[in-house]
Amino acid sequence: MSAAFDSMTAQVSVRVPTDLEVVEEAVDVVARHCLLTGLPPRRARFNLRVALCEALSNAIIYGNQMDPAKVVVVEINATDHHVTIRVEDEGNGFDPSAVPEPSLPDDIEATGGRGLYLIRKLVDDVYFNDQGNAICMVLRRA
């Protein structure tokens, strides 16, 4: 990597229609941009792709409730040290602390929470806005 590339900061914004058929293509676009900014290939090809797929699917299904009039906005901010991916839907939001932990014995049979569980395991940090309709996932370079 060149010194100029090491100090690179990149920002990308993608508007994704509320359509599960486009999730894979949107994830491909975002992953390609993250690879170009120097995110290690394994993190971009696996961790980022799975976490983003889950976040987008949740935003489309639960946030926008499959309403084709709504969109999901994905914003990528890459710095020297990390890549931040923010996914925001047009829904009412939710309380992430109310989502059951699917690995706990009492919640093993629960039908929800697996996507959020995967996201939390695959990225370094996860934040939500106060409304609960935007998730911010951070992947560190190191």
Short mmCIF file of N, CA, C and O in Angstrom, two decimals:
data_model
loop_
_atom_site.label_atom_id
_atom_site.label_comp_id
_atom_site.label_asym_id
_atom_site.label_seq_id
_atom_site.Cartn_x
_atom_site.Cartn_y
_atom_site.Cartn_z
N MET A 1 0.83 -1.18 0.00
CA MET A 1 0.00 0.00 0.00
C MET A 1 0.87 1.24 0.00
O MET A 1 1.86 1.30 0.71
N SER A 2 0.51 2.22 -0.75
CA SER A 2 1.30 3.45 -0.80
C SER A 2 0.94 4.36 0.36
O SER A 2 -0.10 4.22 0.99
N ALA A 3 1.84 5.31 0.63
CA ALA A 3 1.61 6.26 1.72
C ALA A 3 0.35 7.09 1.46
O ALA A 3 -0.38 7.40 2.37
N ALA A 4 0.11 7.45 0.21
CA ALA A 4 -1.09 8.23 -0.12
C ALA A 4 -2.34 7.44 0.17
O ALA A 4 -3.33 7.97 0.65
N PHE A 5 -2.30 6.13 -0.09
CA PHE A 5 -3.46 5.28 0.17
C PHE A 5 -3.68 5.12 1.66
O PHE A 5 -4.81 5.05 2.12
N ASP A 6 -2.58 5.08 2.45
CA ASP A 6 -2.70 4.91 3.89
C ASP A 6 -3.46 6.05 4.54
O ASP A 6 -4.09 5.86 5.56
N SER A 7 -3.37 7.25 4.00
CA SER A 7 -4.03 8.38 4.62
C SER A 7 -5.37 8.69 3.94
O SER A 7 -5.91 9.76 4.12
N MET A 8 -5.88 7.76 3.21
CA MET A 8 -7.11 7.97 2.44
C MET A 8 -8.34 7.95 3.35
O MET A 8 -8.45 7.14 4.25
N THR A 9 -9.25 8.86 3.08
CA THR A 9 -10.55 8.86 3.72
C THR A 9 -11.58 8.84 2.59
O THR A 9 -11.46 9.60 1.64
N ALA A 10 -12.54 7.94 2.69
CA ALA A 10 -13.54 7.82 1.64
C ALA A 10 -14.93 7.81 2.25
O ALA A 10 -15.14 7.28 3.33
N GLN A 11 -15.87 8.40 1.53
CA GLN A 11 -17.27 8.38 1.94
C GLN A 11 -18.10 7.99 0.73
O GLN A 11 -17.90 8.51 -0.36
N VAL A 12 -19.03 7.07 0.96
CA VAL A 12 -19.92 6.61 -0.10
C VAL A 12 -21.32 6.50 0.50
O VAL A 12 -21.49 6.07 1.64
N SER A 13 -22.32 6.87 -0.28
CA SER A 13 -23.71 6.73 0.14
C SER A 13 -24.47 6.01 -0.96
O SER A 13 -24.33 6.33 -2.14
N VAL A 14 -25.26 5.01 -0.55
CA VAL A 14 -26.04 4.20 -1.49
C VAL A 14 -27.49 4.17 -1.02
O VAL A 14 -27.76 3.88 0.14
N ARG A 15 -28.41 4.46 -1.93
CA ARG A 15 -29.84 4.35 -1.63
C ARG A 15 -30.32 3.01 -2.17
O ARG A 15 -30.19 2.74 -3.36
N VAL A 16 -30.86 2.19 -1.28
CA VAL A 16 -31.28 0.83 -1.64
C VAL A 16 -32.80 0.76 -1.61
O VAL A 16 -33.42 1.09 -0.60
N PRO A 17 -33.42 0.30 -2.71
CA PRO A 17 -34.88 0.15 -2.70
C PRO A 17 -35.32 -0.91 -1.69
O PRO A 17 -34.55 -1.81 -1.35
N THR A 18 -36.53 -0.79 -1.24
CA THR A 18 -37.09 -1.78 -0.33
C THR A 18 -37.50 -3.01 -1.14
O THR A 18 -38.67 -3.18 -1.51
N ASP A 19 -36.50 -3.83 -1.43
CA ASP A 19 -36.68 -5.02 -2.26
C ASP A 19 -35.58 -6.01 -1.90
O ASP A 19 -34.40 -5.74 -2.13
N LEU A 20 -35.95 -7.15 -1.35
CA LEU A 20 -34.96 -8.15 -0.94
C LEU A 20 -34.12 -8.66 -2.11
O LEU A 20 -33.01 -9.14 -1.92
N GLU A 21 -34.64 -8.54 -3.32
CA GLU A 21 -33.92 -9.00 -4.52
C GLU A 21 -32.64 -8.20 -4.78
O GLU A 21 -31.76 -8.67 -5.49
N VAL A 22 -32.52 -6.99 -4.23
CA VAL A 22 -31.35 -6.15 -4.50
C VAL A 22 -30.33 -6.16 -3.37
O VAL A 22 -29.28 -5.52 -3.48
N VAL A 23 -30.60 -6.89 -2.30
CA VAL A 23 -29.69 -6.90 -1.15
C VAL A 23 -28.30 -7.38 -1.55
O VAL A 23 -27.29 -6.75 -1.23
N GLU A 24 -28.23 -8.48 -2.26
CA GLU A 24 -26.93 -9.04 -2.65
C GLU A 24 -26.12 -8.05 -3.49
O GLU A 24 -24.93 -7.85 -3.27
N GLU A 25 -26.78 -7.41 -4.45
CA GLU A 25 -26.10 -6.43 -5.30
C GLU A 25 -25.62 -5.23 -4.48
O GLU A 25 -24.50 -4.74 -4.68
N ALA A 26 -26.43 -4.75 -3.55
CA ALA A 26 -26.05 -3.63 -2.70
C ALA A 26 -24.86 -4.00 -1.82
O ALA A 26 -23.92 -3.21 -1.66
N VAL A 27 -24.87 -5.20 -1.29
CA VAL A 27 -23.75 -5.67 -0.46
C VAL A 27 -22.48 -5.75 -1.30
O VAL A 27 -21.40 -5.36 -0.86
N ASP A 28 -22.59 -6.23 -2.55
CA ASP A 28 -21.43 -6.29 -3.45
C ASP A 28 -20.83 -4.90 -3.67
O ASP A 28 -19.61 -4.72 -3.63
N VAL A 29 -21.68 -3.91 -3.93
CA VAL A 29 -21.21 -2.54 -4.18
C VAL A 29 -20.47 -2.00 -2.95
O VAL A 29 -19.37 -1.47 -3.06
N VAL A 30 -21.06 -2.17 -1.78
CA VAL A 30 -20.45 -1.66 -0.55
C VAL A 30 -19.14 -2.39 -0.27
O VAL A 30 -18.12 -1.77 0.06
N ALA A 31 -19.13 -3.72 -0.41
CA ALA A 31 -17.92 -4.50 -0.14
C ALA A 31 -16.78 -4.09 -1.08
O ALA A 31 -15.62 -3.98 -0.65
N ARG A 32 -17.09 -3.85 -2.35
CA ARG A 32 -16.06 -3.41 -3.30
C ARG A 32 -15.46 -2.07 -2.87
O ARG A 32 -14.24 -1.89 -2.92
N HIS A 33 -16.29 -1.15 -2.45
CA HIS A 33 -15.78 0.14 -1.99
C HIS A 33 -14.90 -0.03 -0.74
O HIS A 33 -13.89 0.64 -0.61
N CYS A 34 -15.31 -0.91 0.15
CA CYS A 34 -14.53 -1.12 1.37
C CYS A 34 -13.19 -1.78 1.07
O CYS A 34 -12.18 -1.45 1.69
N LEU A 35 -13.15 -2.66 0.10
CA LEU A 35 -11.88 -3.27 -0.33
C LEU A 35 -10.96 -2.20 -0.91
O LEU A 35 -9.76 -2.21 -0.65
N LEU A 36 -11.51 -1.29 -1.67
CA LEU A 36 -10.71 -0.22 -2.28
C LEU A 36 -10.12 0.72 -1.24
O LEU A 36 -9.10 1.35 -1.48
N THR A 37 -10.75 0.82 -0.08
CA THR A 37 -10.24 1.71 0.96
C THR A 37 -9.22 1.02 1.86
O THR A 37 -8.71 1.63 2.79
N GLY A 38 -8.93 -0.25 1.60
CA GLY A 38 -7.89 -0.93 2.35
C GLY A 38 -8.39 -1.83 3.46
O GLY A 38 -7.58 -2.34 4.24
N LEU A 39 -9.69 -2.04 3.59
CA LEU A 39 -10.18 -2.99 4.58
C LEU A 39 -9.64 -4.37 4.21
O LEU A 39 -9.69 -4.75 3.04
N PRO A 40 -9.07 -5.10 5.16
CA PRO A 40 -8.52 -6.42 4.82
C PRO A 40 -9.56 -7.29 4.10
O PRO A 40 -10.73 -7.32 4.48
N PRO A 41 -9.13 -7.98 3.04
CA PRO A 41 -10.06 -8.75 2.21
C PRO A 41 -10.94 -9.73 2.98
O PRO A 41 -12.12 -9.83 2.71
N ARG A 42 -10.40 -10.42 3.96
CA ARG A 42 -11.21 -11.38 4.71
C ARG A 42 -12.34 -10.67 5.45
O ARG A 42 -13.47 -11.12 5.48
N ARG A 43 -12.03 -9.52 6.05
CA ARG A 43 -13.05 -8.76 6.78
C ARG A 43 -14.10 -8.21 5.83
O ARG A 43 -15.28 -8.17 6.16
N ALA A 44 -13.69 -7.79 4.64
CA ALA A 44 -14.64 -7.25 3.66
C ALA A 44 -15.46 -8.35 3.02
O ALA A 44 -16.65 -8.19 2.77
N ARG A 45 -14.83 -9.48 2.76
CA ARG A 45 -15.53 -10.55 2.05
C ARG A 45 -16.43 -11.38 2.94
O ARG A 45 -17.37 -12.00 2.46
N PHE A 46 -16.14 -11.43 4.23
CA PHE A 46 -16.99 -12.23 5.11
C PHE A 46 -17.71 -11.37 6.15
O PHE A 46 -18.92 -11.22 6.08
N ASN A 47 -16.97 -10.82 7.10
CA ASN A 47 -17.60 -10.10 8.21
C ASN A 47 -18.53 -8.99 7.71
O ASN A 47 -19.70 -8.92 8.10
N LEU A 48 -17.99 -8.14 6.85
CA LEU A 48 -18.78 -7.02 6.33
C LEU A 48 -19.98 -7.50 5.54
O LEU A 48 -21.10 -7.02 5.74
N ARG A 49 -19.78 -8.45 4.65
CA ARG A 49 -20.86 -8.92 3.79
C ARG A 49 -22.01 -9.52 4.60
O ARG A 49 -23.17 -9.21 4.36
N VAL A 50 -21.70 -10.38 5.55
CA VAL A 50 -22.76 -11.02 6.34
C VAL A 50 -23.47 -9.99 7.22
O VAL A 50 -24.70 -9.95 7.28
N ALA A 51 -22.69 -9.14 7.90
CA ALA A 51 -23.30 -8.14 8.78
C ALA A 51 -24.17 -7.16 7.99
O ALA A 51 -25.30 -6.85 8.40
N LEU A 52 -23.69 -6.71 6.85
CA LEU A 52 -24.46 -5.78 6.03
C LEU A 52 -25.70 -6.45 5.45
O LEU A 52 -26.78 -5.84 5.40
N CYS A 53 -25.58 -7.68 5.03
CA CYS A 53 -26.75 -8.41 4.51
C CYS A 53 -27.84 -8.50 5.58
O CYS A 53 -29.02 -8.28 5.30
N GLU A 54 -27.44 -8.82 6.80
CA GLU A 54 -28.41 -8.90 7.91
C GLU A 54 -29.03 -7.54 8.20
O GLU A 54 -30.24 -7.42 8.37
N ALA A 55 -28.20 -6.49 8.25
CA ALA A 55 -28.71 -5.14 8.54
C ALA A 55 -29.67 -4.66 7.45
O ALA A 55 -30.73 -4.10 7.75
N LEU A 56 -29.30 -4.89 6.20
CA LEU A 56 -30.18 -4.48 5.09
C LEU A 56 -31.49 -5.26 5.09
O LEU A 56 -32.56 -4.69 4.91
N SER A 57 -31.39 -6.56 5.28
CA SER A 57 -32.61 -7.40 5.30
C SER A 57 -33.54 -6.95 6.43
O SER A 57 -34.75 -6.84 6.23
N ASN A 58 -32.97 -6.71 7.61
CA ASN A 58 -33.79 -6.25 8.74
C ASN A 58 -34.43 -4.90 8.44
O ASN A 58 -35.60 -4.67 8.74
N ALA A 59 -33.66 -3.99 7.82
CA ALA A 59 -34.19 -2.66 7.50
C ALA A 59 -35.34 -2.76 6.50
O ALA A 59 -36.35 -2.06 6.63
N ILE A 60 -35.20 -3.63 5.52
CA ILE A 60 -36.23 -3.80 4.50
C ILE A 60 -37.48 -4.47 5.07
O ILE A 60 -38.60 -4.00 4.87
N ILE A 61 -37.27 -5.58 5.78
CA ILE A 61 -38.41 -6.37 6.29
C ILE A 61 -39.08 -5.69 7.48
O ILE A 61 -40.30 -5.47 7.48
N TYR A 62 -38.30 -5.40 8.53
CA TYR A 62 -38.88 -4.90 9.78
C TYR A 62 -38.99 -3.38 9.81
O TYR A 62 -39.98 -2.85 10.31
N GLY A 63 -37.99 -2.69 9.29
CA GLY A 63 -38.02 -1.23 9.31
C GLY A 63 -39.01 -0.67 8.32
O GLY A 63 -39.99 -0.02 8.69
N ASN A 64 -38.76 -0.93 7.04
CA ASN A 64 -39.63 -0.39 5.99
C ASN A 64 -40.86 -1.26 5.74
O ASN A 64 -41.71 -0.89 4.93
N GLN A 65 -40.94 -2.39 6.38
CA GLN A 65 -42.08 -3.31 6.26
C GLN A 65 -42.42 -3.61 4.81
O GLN A 65 -43.59 -3.64 4.42
N MET A 66 -41.36 -3.80 4.00
CA MET A 66 -41.50 -4.17 2.59
C MET A 66 -42.27 -3.13 1.76
O MET A 66 -42.78 -3.44 0.69
N ASP A 67 -42.35 -1.90 2.25
CA ASP A 67 -43.05 -0.82 1.53
C ASP A 67 -42.16 -0.32 0.39
O ASP A 67 -41.14 0.33 0.64
N PRO A 68 -42.53 -0.58 -0.86
CA PRO A 68 -41.68 -0.18 -1.99
C PRO A 68 -41.53 1.33 -2.16
O PRO A 68 -40.65 1.78 -2.89
N ALA A 69 -42.34 2.12 -1.47
CA ALA A 69 -42.22 3.57 -1.54
C ALA A 69 -41.07 4.09 -0.66
O ALA A 69 -40.68 5.25 -0.76
N LYS A 70 -40.53 3.20 0.19
CA LYS A 70 -39.46 3.60 1.10
C LYS A 70 -38.11 3.07 0.62
O LYS A 70 -38.05 2.13 -0.17
N VAL A 71 -37.04 3.69 1.10
CA VAL A 71 -35.69 3.26 0.76
C VAL A 71 -34.87 3.05 2.04
O VAL A 71 -35.26 3.49 3.12
N VAL A 72 -33.75 2.39 1.87
CA VAL A 72 -32.77 2.23 2.94
C VAL A 72 -31.51 2.94 2.47
O VAL A 72 -31.08 2.77 1.32
N VAL A 73 -30.93 3.75 3.33
CA VAL A 73 -29.71 4.48 2.98
C VAL A 73 -28.53 3.80 3.68
O VAL A 73 -28.57 3.57 4.89
N VAL A 74 -27.51 3.48 2.89
CA VAL A 74 -26.28 2.91 3.43
C VAL A 74 -25.17 3.94 3.21
O VAL A 74 -24.96 4.39 2.10
N GLU A 75 -24.51 4.30 4.29
CA GLU A 75 -23.40 5.25 4.22
C GLU A 75 -22.13 4.57 4.72
O GLU A 75 -22.14 3.92 5.76
N ILE A 76 -21.07 4.73 3.95
CA ILE A 76 -19.78 4.16 4.31
C ILE A 76 -18.82 5.32 4.56
O ILE A 76 -18.74 6.25 3.75
N ASN A 77 -18.11 5.24 5.66
CA ASN A 77 -17.08 6.22 5.97
C ASN A 77 -15.83 5.43 6.33
O ASN A 77 -15.81 4.73 7.33
N ALA A 78 -14.81 5.52 5.48
CA ALA A 78 -13.56 4.79 5.70
C ALA A 78 -12.46 5.76 6.07
O ALA A 78 -12.27 6.77 5.40
N THR A 79 -11.76 5.47 7.15
CA THR A 79 -10.61 6.27 7.56
C THR A 79 -9.38 5.37 7.61
O THR A 79 -9.46 4.19 7.28
N ASP A 80 -8.29 5.92 8.07
CA ASP A 80 -7.06 5.14 8.19
C ASP A 80 -7.22 3.94 9.14
O ASP A 80 -6.56 2.94 8.99
N HIS A 81 -8.10 4.09 10.12
CA HIS A 81 -8.18 3.10 11.19
C HIS A 81 -9.40 2.18 11.16
O HIS A 81 -9.37 1.09 11.73
N HIS A 82 -10.46 2.62 10.52
CA HIS A 82 -11.67 1.80 10.54
C HIS A 82 -12.61 2.16 9.38
O HIS A 82 -12.46 3.18 8.73
N VAL A 83 -13.57 1.28 9.18
CA VAL A 83 -14.65 1.52 8.23
C VAL A 83 -15.95 1.49 9.02
O VAL A 83 -16.20 0.57 9.80
N THR A 84 -16.76 2.53 8.83
CA THR A 84 -18.05 2.61 9.50
C THR A 84 -19.13 2.48 8.43
O THR A 84 -19.08 3.17 7.41
N ILE A 85 -20.09 1.58 8.67
CA ILE A 85 -21.21 1.40 7.76
C ILE A 85 -22.49 1.71 8.54
O ILE A 85 -22.77 1.08 9.56
N ARG A 86 -23.23 2.68 8.04
CA ARG A 86 -24.49 3.08 8.68
C ARG A 86 -25.64 2.70 7.76
O ARG A 86 -25.62 3.02 6.57
N VAL A 87 -26.62 2.00 8.31
CA VAL A 87 -27.79 1.56 7.56
C VAL A 87 -29.02 2.17 8.23
O VAL A 87 -29.27 1.93 9.41
N GLU A 88 -29.77 2.99 7.47
CA GLU A 88 -30.94 3.66 8.03
C GLU A 88 -32.16 3.41 7.17
O GLU A 88 -32.14 3.60 5.96
N ASP A 89 -33.24 2.97 7.82
CA ASP A 89 -34.49 2.75 7.11
C ASP A 89 -35.46 3.88 7.44
O ASP A 89 -35.15 4.76 8.23
N GLU A 90 -36.64 3.84 6.83
CA GLU A 90 -37.64 4.88 7.04
C GLU A 90 -38.74 4.43 7.99
O GLU A 90 -39.82 5.03 8.04
N GLY A 91 -38.46 3.39 8.77
CA GLY A 91 -39.45 2.87 9.70
C GLY A 91 -39.47 3.62 11.01
O GLY A 91 -38.76 4.61 11.22
N ASN A 92 -40.30 3.12 11.94
CA ASN A 92 -40.48 3.74 13.25
C ASN A 92 -39.35 3.43 14.22
O ASN A 92 -39.24 4.06 15.26
N GLY A 93 -38.53 2.44 13.90
CA GLY A 93 -37.44 2.06 14.79
C GLY A 93 -37.85 1.00 15.79
O GLY A 93 -38.99 0.55 15.82
N PHE A 94 -36.87 0.58 16.58
CA PHE A 94 -37.11 -0.45 17.60
C PHE A 94 -36.12 -0.24 18.73
O PHE A 94 -35.19 0.56 18.64
N ASP A 95 -36.32 -0.97 19.82
CA ASP A 95 -35.44 -0.91 20.98
C ASP A 95 -34.49 -2.10 20.90
O ASP A 95 -34.91 -3.24 21.18
N PRO A 96 -33.23 -1.91 20.51
CA PRO A 96 -32.32 -3.04 20.36
C PRO A 96 -32.08 -3.81 21.66
O PRO A 96 -31.79 -5.01 21.62
N SER A 97 -32.25 -3.14 22.80
CA SER A 97 -32.03 -3.84 24.07
C SER A 97 -33.17 -4.82 24.38
O SER A 97 -33.03 -5.68 25.23
N ALA A 98 -34.30 -4.70 23.67
CA ALA A 98 -35.43 -5.60 23.88
C ALA A 98 -35.35 -6.86 23.02
O ALA A 98 -36.16 -7.76 23.16
N VAL A 99 -34.35 -6.93 22.14
CA VAL A 99 -34.20 -8.10 21.26
C VAL A 99 -33.54 -9.21 22.06
O VAL A 99 -32.48 -9.01 22.66
N PRO A 100 -34.16 -10.39 22.10
CA PRO A 100 -33.60 -11.48 22.90
C PRO A 100 -32.25 -11.97 22.36
O PRO A 100 -31.99 -11.93 21.17
N GLU A 101 -31.40 -12.40 23.26
CA GLU A 101 -30.09 -12.97 22.92
C GLU A 101 -30.33 -14.44 22.57
O GLU A 101 -30.62 -15.25 23.44
N PRO A 102 -30.26 -14.80 21.28
CA PRO A 102 -30.64 -16.15 20.86
C PRO A 102 -29.73 -17.28 21.36
O PRO A 102 -30.06 -18.44 21.21
N SER A 103 -28.60 -16.93 21.99
CA SER A 103 -27.72 -17.98 22.50
C SER A 103 -28.00 -18.32 23.96
O SER A 103 -27.45 -19.28 24.49
N LEU A 104 -28.87 -17.54 24.61
CA LEU A 104 -29.22 -17.83 26.00
C LEU A 104 -30.23 -18.97 26.06
O LEU A 104 -31.12 -19.06 25.20
N PRO A 105 -30.13 -19.83 27.06
CA PRO A 105 -31.03 -20.99 27.13
C PRO A 105 -32.51 -20.65 27.04
O PRO A 105 -33.27 -21.35 26.36
N ASP A 106 -32.94 -19.57 27.67
CA ASP A 106 -34.36 -19.21 27.65
C ASP A 106 -34.81 -18.69 26.29
O ASP A 106 -36.00 -18.66 25.99
N ASP A 107 -33.87 -18.26 25.45
CA ASP A 107 -34.22 -17.65 24.17
C ASP A 107 -33.79 -18.47 22.96
O ASP A 107 -33.87 -18.00 21.82
N ILE A 108 -33.33 -19.69 23.19
CA ILE A 108 -32.86 -20.55 22.09
C ILE A 108 -33.96 -20.77 21.05
O ILE A 108 -33.69 -20.83 19.86
N GLU A 109 -35.18 -20.89 21.47
CA GLU A 109 -36.30 -21.15 20.57
C GLU A 109 -36.91 -19.88 19.99
O GLU A 109 -37.80 -19.94 19.15
N ALA A 110 -36.45 -18.71 20.43
CA ALA A 110 -37.00 -17.44 19.94
C ALA A 110 -36.79 -17.32 18.44
O ALA A 110 -35.77 -17.76 17.90
N THR A 111 -37.75 -16.73 17.76
CA THR A 111 -37.66 -16.62 16.30
C THR A 111 -36.90 -15.38 15.86
O THR A 111 -36.51 -15.28 14.71
N GLY A 112 -36.70 -14.41 16.74
CA GLY A 112 -36.02 -13.18 16.35
C GLY A 112 -34.68 -13.02 17.04
O GLY A 112 -34.35 -13.75 17.98
N GLY A 113 -33.91 -12.08 16.55
CA GLY A 113 -32.66 -11.73 17.20
C GLY A 113 -31.41 -12.36 16.64
O GLY A 113 -30.30 -11.94 16.96
N ARG A 114 -31.54 -13.33 15.75
CA ARG A 114 -30.35 -14.01 15.23
C ARG A 114 -29.51 -13.10 14.33
O ARG A 114 -28.29 -13.14 14.37
N GLY A 115 -30.16 -12.27 13.51
CA GLY A 115 -29.43 -11.36 12.65
C GLY A 115 -28.63 -10.34 13.45
O GLY A 115 -27.45 -10.10 13.16
N LEU A 116 -29.25 -9.76 14.45
CA LEU A 116 -28.56 -8.79 15.30
C LEU A 116 -27.44 -9.47 16.08
O LEU A 116 -26.35 -8.90 16.24
N TYR A 117 -27.66 -10.69 16.52
CA TYR A 117 -26.61 -11.46 17.20
C TYR A 117 -25.41 -11.65 16.28
O TYR A 117 -24.26 -11.44 16.69
N LEU A 118 -25.66 -12.04 15.03
CA LEU A 118 -24.57 -12.22 14.06
C LEU A 118 -23.81 -10.92 13.82
O LEU A 118 -22.58 -10.91 13.80
N ILE A 119 -24.55 -9.84 13.65
CA ILE A 119 -23.91 -8.54 13.42
C ILE A 119 -22.97 -8.22 14.57
O ILE A 119 -21.81 -7.84 14.36
N ARG A 120 -23.44 -8.38 15.79
CA ARG A 120 -22.63 -8.05 16.97
C ARG A 120 -21.38 -8.92 17.07
O ARG A 120 -20.36 -8.48 17.60
N LYS A 121 -21.45 -10.14 16.58
CA LYS A 121 -20.29 -11.04 16.62
C LYS A 121 -19.30 -10.77 15.49
O LYS A 121 -18.12 -11.07 15.63
N LEU A 122 -19.76 -10.20 14.38
CA LEU A 122 -18.91 -10.04 13.20
C LEU A 122 -18.24 -8.67 13.07
O LEU A 122 -17.26 -8.54 12.33
N VAL A 123 -18.75 -7.66 13.75
CA VAL A 123 -18.15 -6.33 13.67
C VAL A 123 -17.57 -5.95 15.02
O VAL A 123 -17.87 -6.57 16.04
N ASP A 124 -16.73 -4.91 15.03
CA ASP A 124 -16.05 -4.52 16.26
C ASP A 124 -16.94 -3.72 17.20
O ASP A 124 -16.85 -3.86 18.41
N ASP A 125 -17.78 -2.86 16.64
CA ASP A 125 -18.68 -2.03 17.46
C ASP A 125 -20.01 -1.89 16.73
O ASP A 125 -20.04 -1.84 15.49
N VAL A 126 -21.09 -1.81 17.49
CA VAL A 126 -22.42 -1.61 16.94
C VAL A 126 -23.11 -0.51 17.76
O VAL A 126 -23.10 -0.56 18.98
N TYR A 127 -23.68 0.45 17.05
CA TYR A 127 -24.43 1.53 17.69
C TYR A 127 -25.76 1.71 16.98
O TYR A 127 -25.87 1.43 15.79
N PHE A 128 -26.74 2.20 17.70
CA PHE A 128 -28.05 2.52 17.13
C PHE A 128 -28.38 3.97 17.43
O PHE A 128 -27.95 4.50 18.46
N ASN A 129 -29.14 4.60 16.53
CA ASN A 129 -29.59 5.95 16.85
C ASN A 129 -30.72 5.86 17.88
O ASN A 129 -31.21 4.77 18.19
N ASP A 130 -31.10 7.00 18.45
CA ASP A 130 -32.12 7.00 19.51
C ASP A 130 -33.46 6.45 19.04
O ASP A 130 -34.17 5.80 19.80
N GLN A 131 -33.82 6.72 17.80
CA GLN A 131 -35.10 6.24 17.27
C GLN A 131 -35.08 4.73 17.04
O GLN A 131 -36.12 4.09 17.07
N GLY A 132 -33.91 4.17 16.79
CA GLY A 132 -33.80 2.73 16.54
C GLY A 132 -34.03 2.35 15.09
O GLY A 132 -34.28 1.19 14.78
N ASN A 133 -33.93 3.31 14.18
CA ASN A 133 -34.10 2.99 12.76
C ASN A 133 -32.79 3.11 11.98
O ASN A 133 -32.79 3.07 10.76
N ALA A 134 -31.67 3.22 12.71
CA ALA A 134 -30.36 3.26 12.06
C ALA A 134 -29.37 2.48 12.91
O ALA A 134 -29.32 2.64 14.13
N ILE A 135 -28.59 1.64 12.24
CA ILE A 135 -27.53 0.89 12.89
C ILE A 135 -26.20 1.36 12.32
O ILE A 135 -26.10 1.61 11.11
N CYS A 136 -25.22 1.49 13.17
CA CYS A 136 -23.89 1.89 12.75
C CYS A 136 -22.94 0.76 13.15
O CYS A 136 -22.86 0.39 14.33
N MET A 137 -22.27 0.19 12.15
CA MET A 137 -21.36 -0.95 12.39
C MET A 137 -19.93 -0.51 12.08
O MET A 137 -19.69 0.12 11.05
N VAL A 138 -19.00 -0.81 12.97
CA VAL A 138 -17.62 -0.39 12.82
C VAL A 138 -16.73 -1.62 12.68
O VAL A 138 -16.81 -2.55 13.49
N LEU A 139 -15.91 -1.61 11.64
CA LEU A 139 -14.89 -2.65 11.43
C LEU A 139 -13.53 -1.96 11.47
O LEU A 139 -13.26 -1.06 10.67
N ARG A 140 -12.69 -2.36 12.42
CA ARG A 140 -11.35 -1.79 12.50
C ARG A 140 -10.44 -2.48 11.51
O ARG A 140 -10.60 -3.65 11.21
N ARG A 141 -9.45 -1.76 11.04
CA ARG A 141 -8.52 -2.31 10.05
C ARG A 141 -7.59 -3.35 10.66
O ARG A 141 -7.19 -4.29 9.99
N ALA A 142 -7.20 -3.17 11.89
CA ALA A 142 -6.24 -4.10 12.49
C ALA A 142 -6.92 -5.26 13.17
O ALA A 142 -8.02 -5.22 13.57
#
